[in-house]
């Protein structure tokens, strides 16, 4: 969050010169954007919801930024209402540290200090889920969680949770490990007792678990890219 657009653009241009922000990246790693009152989807005084993403609803982007925790997203929106400019950038593991270094030495504002000041003046952000509509989880943390260990007074870092529709990375990996373990036990018992059917069933269950774990890894890689 910057006091003015010029400061935000300066940091964005530095990230672009390093190849961290790519104008033609579309969705995925390397994407980055600015939000202020000049944004085409900005609505004075309003906050985003699942059915109306407000200033996050840029036709040239997907809607991932909307999926920040409610408290954080509304604080950013309040800053924009007050004339500040928000810079967002989506990075992968290889570029995250460099992006944090660039933003960390910039003139970015301390959003925690600012939001505390706004609250002392009487501002109250919408309650978690209060602006959600049908089709959302209604929870404060939809897809992204804040990485407190990788955040500072200059920036906040977020990582993607399990991808929204259907079982995600964590559930696939957990099921995979469980099936592999159970399959190994069946094979061991089958070998000891001479039960060939049990041994073969154990092999099949182990292979199923390996496939589930691989799918979890794939979904994790996909989440990192987003």
Short mmCIF file of C-alpha atoms in Angstrom, two decimals:
data_model
loop_
_atom_site.label_atom_id
_atom_site.label_comp_id
_atom_site.label_asym_id
_atom_site.label_seq_id
_atom_site.Cartn_x
_atom_site.Cartn_y
_atom_site.Cartn_z
CA UNK A 1 0.00 0.00 0.00
CA UNK A 2 1.51 3.30 -1.13
CA UNK A 3 0.57 6.88 -0.39
CA UNK A 4 0.35 7.66 -4.09
CA UNK A 5 0.32 5.94 -7.47
CA UNK A 6 3.73 7.25 -8.55
CA UNK A 7 5.49 5.42 -5.69
CA UNK A 8 3.61 2.21 -6.47
CA UNK A 9 4.43 2.46 -10.17
CA UNK A 10 8.12 2.97 -9.37
CA UNK A 11 8.21 -0.34 -7.46
CA UNK A 12 6.14 -2.09 -10.10
CA UNK A 13 8.56 -0.92 -12.80
CA UNK A 14 11.54 -2.20 -10.80
CA UNK A 15 9.84 -5.59 -10.47
CA UNK A 16 9.14 -5.48 -14.21
CA UNK A 17 12.77 -4.71 -15.01
CA UNK A 18 13.80 -7.78 -13.01
CA UNK A 19 11.35 -9.95 -14.91
CA UNK A 20 9.20 -10.50 -11.81
CA UNK A 21 6.22 -8.66 -13.28
CA UNK A 22 5.37 -9.52 -16.87
CA UNK A 23 2.73 -7.48 -18.66
CA UNK A 24 1.83 -10.38 -20.95
CA UNK A 25 1.81 -13.04 -18.25
CA UNK A 26 -1.97 -13.36 -18.04
CA UNK A 27 -2.80 -15.42 -14.98
CA UNK A 28 -0.14 -17.16 -12.97
CA UNK A 29 3.32 -16.27 -11.73
CA UNK A 30 4.60 -12.88 -12.85
CA UNK A 31 1.24 -11.17 -12.81
CA UNK A 32 1.01 -7.86 -11.01
CA UNK A 33 -1.38 -4.94 -10.81
CA UNK A 34 -2.25 -1.59 -9.27
CA UNK A 35 -5.51 -0.63 -7.60
CA UNK A 36 -6.59 2.92 -6.82
CA UNK A 37 -9.58 5.18 -7.39
CA UNK A 38 -8.83 5.27 -11.11
CA UNK A 39 -9.38 1.52 -11.39
CA UNK A 40 -12.37 0.89 -13.73
CA UNK A 41 -14.11 -1.31 -11.15
CA UNK A 42 -13.62 1.00 -8.18
CA UNK A 43 -16.79 1.87 -6.27
CA UNK A 44 -16.64 4.65 -3.70
CA UNK A 45 -17.22 3.42 -0.18
CA UNK A 46 -18.13 -0.14 -1.22
CA UNK A 47 -16.52 -3.45 -0.30
CA UNK A 48 -16.11 -6.53 -2.46
CA UNK A 49 -18.38 -9.54 -2.20
CA UNK A 50 -18.55 -12.90 -3.92
CA UNK A 51 -21.19 -11.67 -6.36
CA UNK A 52 -19.63 -8.24 -6.86
CA UNK A 53 -15.84 -8.23 -6.60
CA UNK A 54 -15.63 -4.48 -6.86
CA UNK A 55 -12.21 -3.10 -7.62
CA UNK A 56 -10.77 -6.63 -7.89
CA UNK A 57 -12.99 -7.37 -10.89
CA UNK A 58 -10.63 -6.38 -13.69
CA UNK A 59 -11.63 -8.02 -16.97
CA UNK A 60 -7.97 -8.57 -17.82
CA UNK A 61 -7.30 -10.66 -14.74
CA UNK A 62 -8.79 -13.63 -12.98
CA UNK A 63 -10.41 -13.03 -9.59
CA UNK A 64 -7.77 -14.56 -7.32
CA UNK A 65 -7.10 -11.32 -5.45
CA UNK A 66 -10.68 -11.35 -4.19
CA UNK A 67 -9.92 -14.57 -2.33
CA UNK A 68 -7.75 -12.95 0.32
CA UNK A 69 -8.94 -13.18 3.94
CA UNK A 70 -11.84 -10.76 4.45
CA UNK A 71 -10.12 -8.66 7.11
CA UNK A 72 -7.07 -8.05 4.94
CA UNK A 73 -8.98 -7.44 1.74
CA UNK A 74 -11.28 -4.89 3.35
CA UNK A 75 -8.34 -3.05 4.90
CA UNK A 76 -6.78 -2.72 1.45
CA UNK A 77 -10.08 -1.48 0.05
CA UNK A 78 -10.38 1.09 2.81
CA UNK A 79 -6.89 2.33 1.98
CA UNK A 80 -7.91 2.79 -1.64
CA UNK A 81 -11.05 4.64 -0.50
CA UNK A 82 -8.72 6.99 1.39
CA UNK A 83 -6.59 7.69 -1.68
CA UNK A 84 -3.80 5.12 -1.36
CA UNK A 85 -2.60 2.79 -4.14
CA UNK A 86 -2.32 -0.95 -3.71
CA UNK A 87 0.30 -2.99 -5.57
CA UNK A 88 -0.23 -6.74 -5.92
CA UNK A 89 2.08 -9.26 -7.53
CA UNK A 90 1.78 -13.03 -7.91
CA UNK A 91 5.13 -14.82 -7.73
CA UNK A 92 6.54 -18.32 -7.60
CA UNK A 93 9.00 -19.69 -5.07
CA UNK A 94 11.98 -18.64 -7.21
CA UNK A 95 11.01 -14.96 -7.39
CA UNK A 96 9.23 -14.46 -4.05
CA UNK A 97 12.35 -13.57 -2.06
CA UNK A 98 13.51 -11.06 -4.68
CA UNK A 99 10.08 -9.43 -4.81
CA UNK A 100 9.99 -9.13 -1.02
CA UNK A 101 13.45 -7.54 -1.04
CA UNK A 102 12.40 -4.91 -3.60
CA UNK A 103 9.17 -4.03 -1.83
CA UNK A 104 10.82 -4.18 1.59
CA UNK A 105 13.13 -1.27 0.80
CA UNK A 106 10.40 0.82 -0.82
CA UNK A 107 8.21 3.51 0.74
CA UNK A 108 5.28 1.14 1.13
CA UNK A 109 3.04 1.97 4.09
CA UNK A 110 2.58 -0.15 7.19
CA UNK A 111 -0.96 -1.41 6.62
CA UNK A 112 -1.26 -2.64 10.22
CA UNK A 113 -0.49 0.81 11.59
CA UNK A 114 -2.80 2.49 9.11
CA UNK A 115 -5.73 0.16 9.69
CA UNK A 116 -5.33 0.56 13.47
CA UNK A 117 -5.43 4.32 13.01
CA UNK A 118 -8.55 4.08 10.85
CA UNK A 119 -10.25 1.94 13.48
CA UNK A 120 -9.39 4.48 16.18
CA UNK A 121 -11.16 7.06 14.01
CA UNK A 122 -14.29 4.89 13.93
CA UNK A 123 -13.83 2.75 10.83
CA UNK A 124 -15.13 -0.77 11.13
CA UNK A 125 -14.51 -3.30 8.38
CA UNK A 126 -17.36 -5.65 7.43
CA UNK A 127 -17.45 -8.76 9.58
CA UNK A 128 -15.96 -11.92 8.10
CA UNK A 129 -18.42 -13.34 5.61
CA UNK A 130 -20.82 -10.40 6.01
CA UNK A 131 -20.51 -9.39 2.36
CA UNK A 132 -20.39 -12.95 1.08
CA UNK A 133 -23.28 -14.26 -0.98
CA UNK A 134 -24.60 -17.62 -2.08
CA UNK A 135 -21.90 -19.88 -3.47
CA UNK A 136 -19.12 -18.81 -1.12
CA UNK A 137 -17.85 -20.50 1.98
CA UNK A 138 -18.61 -17.49 4.15
CA UNK A 139 -15.31 -17.98 5.94
CA UNK A 140 -12.64 -15.37 6.49
CA UNK A 141 -9.99 -17.26 4.57
CA UNK A 142 -11.25 -18.58 1.25
CA UNK A 143 -8.19 -19.53 -0.77
CA UNK A 144 -5.19 -17.63 0.53
CA UNK A 145 -3.65 -17.44 3.99
CA UNK A 146 -1.25 -14.80 5.20
CA UNK A 147 2.33 -16.01 5.76
CA UNK A 148 3.23 -14.11 8.90
CA UNK A 149 6.82 -15.34 8.83
CA UNK A 150 7.30 -13.90 5.33
CA UNK A 151 5.47 -10.61 5.89
CA UNK A 152 6.79 -7.28 7.15
CA UNK A 153 5.60 -3.74 7.84
CA UNK A 154 6.08 -3.01 4.12
CA UNK A 155 4.19 -5.94 2.63
CA UNK A 156 2.03 -8.95 3.34
CA UNK A 157 2.73 -12.32 1.77
CA UNK A 158 0.07 -14.93 1.08
CA UNK A 159 0.15 -18.52 -0.09
CA UNK A 160 -2.57 -20.47 -1.80
CA UNK A 161 -4.63 -22.98 0.16
CA UNK A 162 -6.10 -26.11 -1.41
CA UNK A 163 -7.66 -25.33 -4.77
CA UNK A 164 -11.31 -24.62 -4.26
CA UNK A 165 -13.41 -27.20 -6.09
CA UNK A 166 -13.22 -30.79 -4.86
CA UNK A 167 -10.48 -32.42 -2.77
CA UNK A 168 -7.26 -30.44 -2.78
CA UNK A 169 -3.57 -30.99 -2.28
CA UNK A 170 -3.73 -31.85 1.41
CA UNK A 171 -6.58 -34.37 1.16
CA UNK A 172 -5.03 -36.15 -1.83
CA UNK A 173 -1.68 -36.45 -0.09
CA UNK A 174 -3.25 -37.65 3.16
CA UNK A 175 -5.29 -40.31 1.35
CA UNK A 176 -2.23 -41.34 -0.66
CA UNK A 177 -0.02 -41.85 2.37
CA UNK A 178 -2.79 -43.78 4.16
CA UNK A 179 -3.36 -46.12 1.21
CA UNK A 180 0.35 -46.69 0.72
CA UNK A 181 0.76 -47.61 4.38
CA UNK A 182 -2.26 -49.91 4.39
CA UNK A 183 -1.13 -51.53 1.16
CA UNK A 184 2.31 -52.22 2.57
CA UNK A 185 0.77 -53.88 5.64
CA UNK A 186 -1.43 -56.11 3.48
CA UNK A 187 1.55 -57.13 1.39
CA UNK A 188 3.58 -57.97 4.48
CA UNK A 189 0.78 -60.07 5.96
CA UNK A 190 0.17 -61.76 2.61
CA UNK A 191 3.82 -62.67 2.30
CA UNK A 192 3.98 -64.10 5.82
CA UNK A 193 0.74 -66.10 5.54
CA UNK A 194 1.13 -67.08 1.91
CA UNK A 195 -2.10 -65.30 1.03
CA UNK A 196 -1.49 -64.28 -2.58
CA UNK A 197 -4.83 -62.49 -2.94
CA UNK A 198 -4.09 -60.33 0.09
CA UNK A 199 -0.62 -59.55 -1.18
CA UNK A 200 -1.97 -58.51 -4.59
CA UNK A 201 -4.66 -56.40 -2.95
CA UNK A 202 -1.92 -54.68 -0.97
CA UNK A 203 0.06 -53.94 -4.11
CA UNK A 204 -3.03 -52.46 -5.75
CA UNK A 205 -3.76 -50.29 -2.73
CA UNK A 206 -0.16 -49.09 -2.60
CA UNK A 207 -0.30 -48.11 -6.28
CA UNK A 208 -3.56 -46.26 -5.63
CA UNK A 209 -1.90 -44.37 -2.81
CA UNK A 210 1.07 -43.46 -4.98
CA UNK A 211 -1.31 -42.07 -7.58
CA UNK A 212 -3.20 -40.02 -5.01
CA UNK A 213 0.01 -38.62 -3.59
CA UNK A 214 1.21 -37.70 -7.09
CA UNK A 215 -2.09 -35.92 -7.71
CA UNK A 216 -1.61 -34.00 -4.47
CA UNK A 217 1.84 -32.93 -5.62
CA UNK A 218 0.40 -31.82 -8.95
CA UNK A 219 -2.27 -29.75 -7.26
CA UNK A 220 0.32 -28.26 -4.95
CA UNK A 221 2.45 -27.23 -7.93
CA UNK A 222 -0.63 -25.73 -9.59
CA UNK A 223 -1.45 -23.77 -6.45
CA UNK A 224 2.12 -22.42 -6.29
CA UNK A 225 1.85 -21.27 -9.89
CA UNK A 226 -1.34 -19.38 -9.10
#
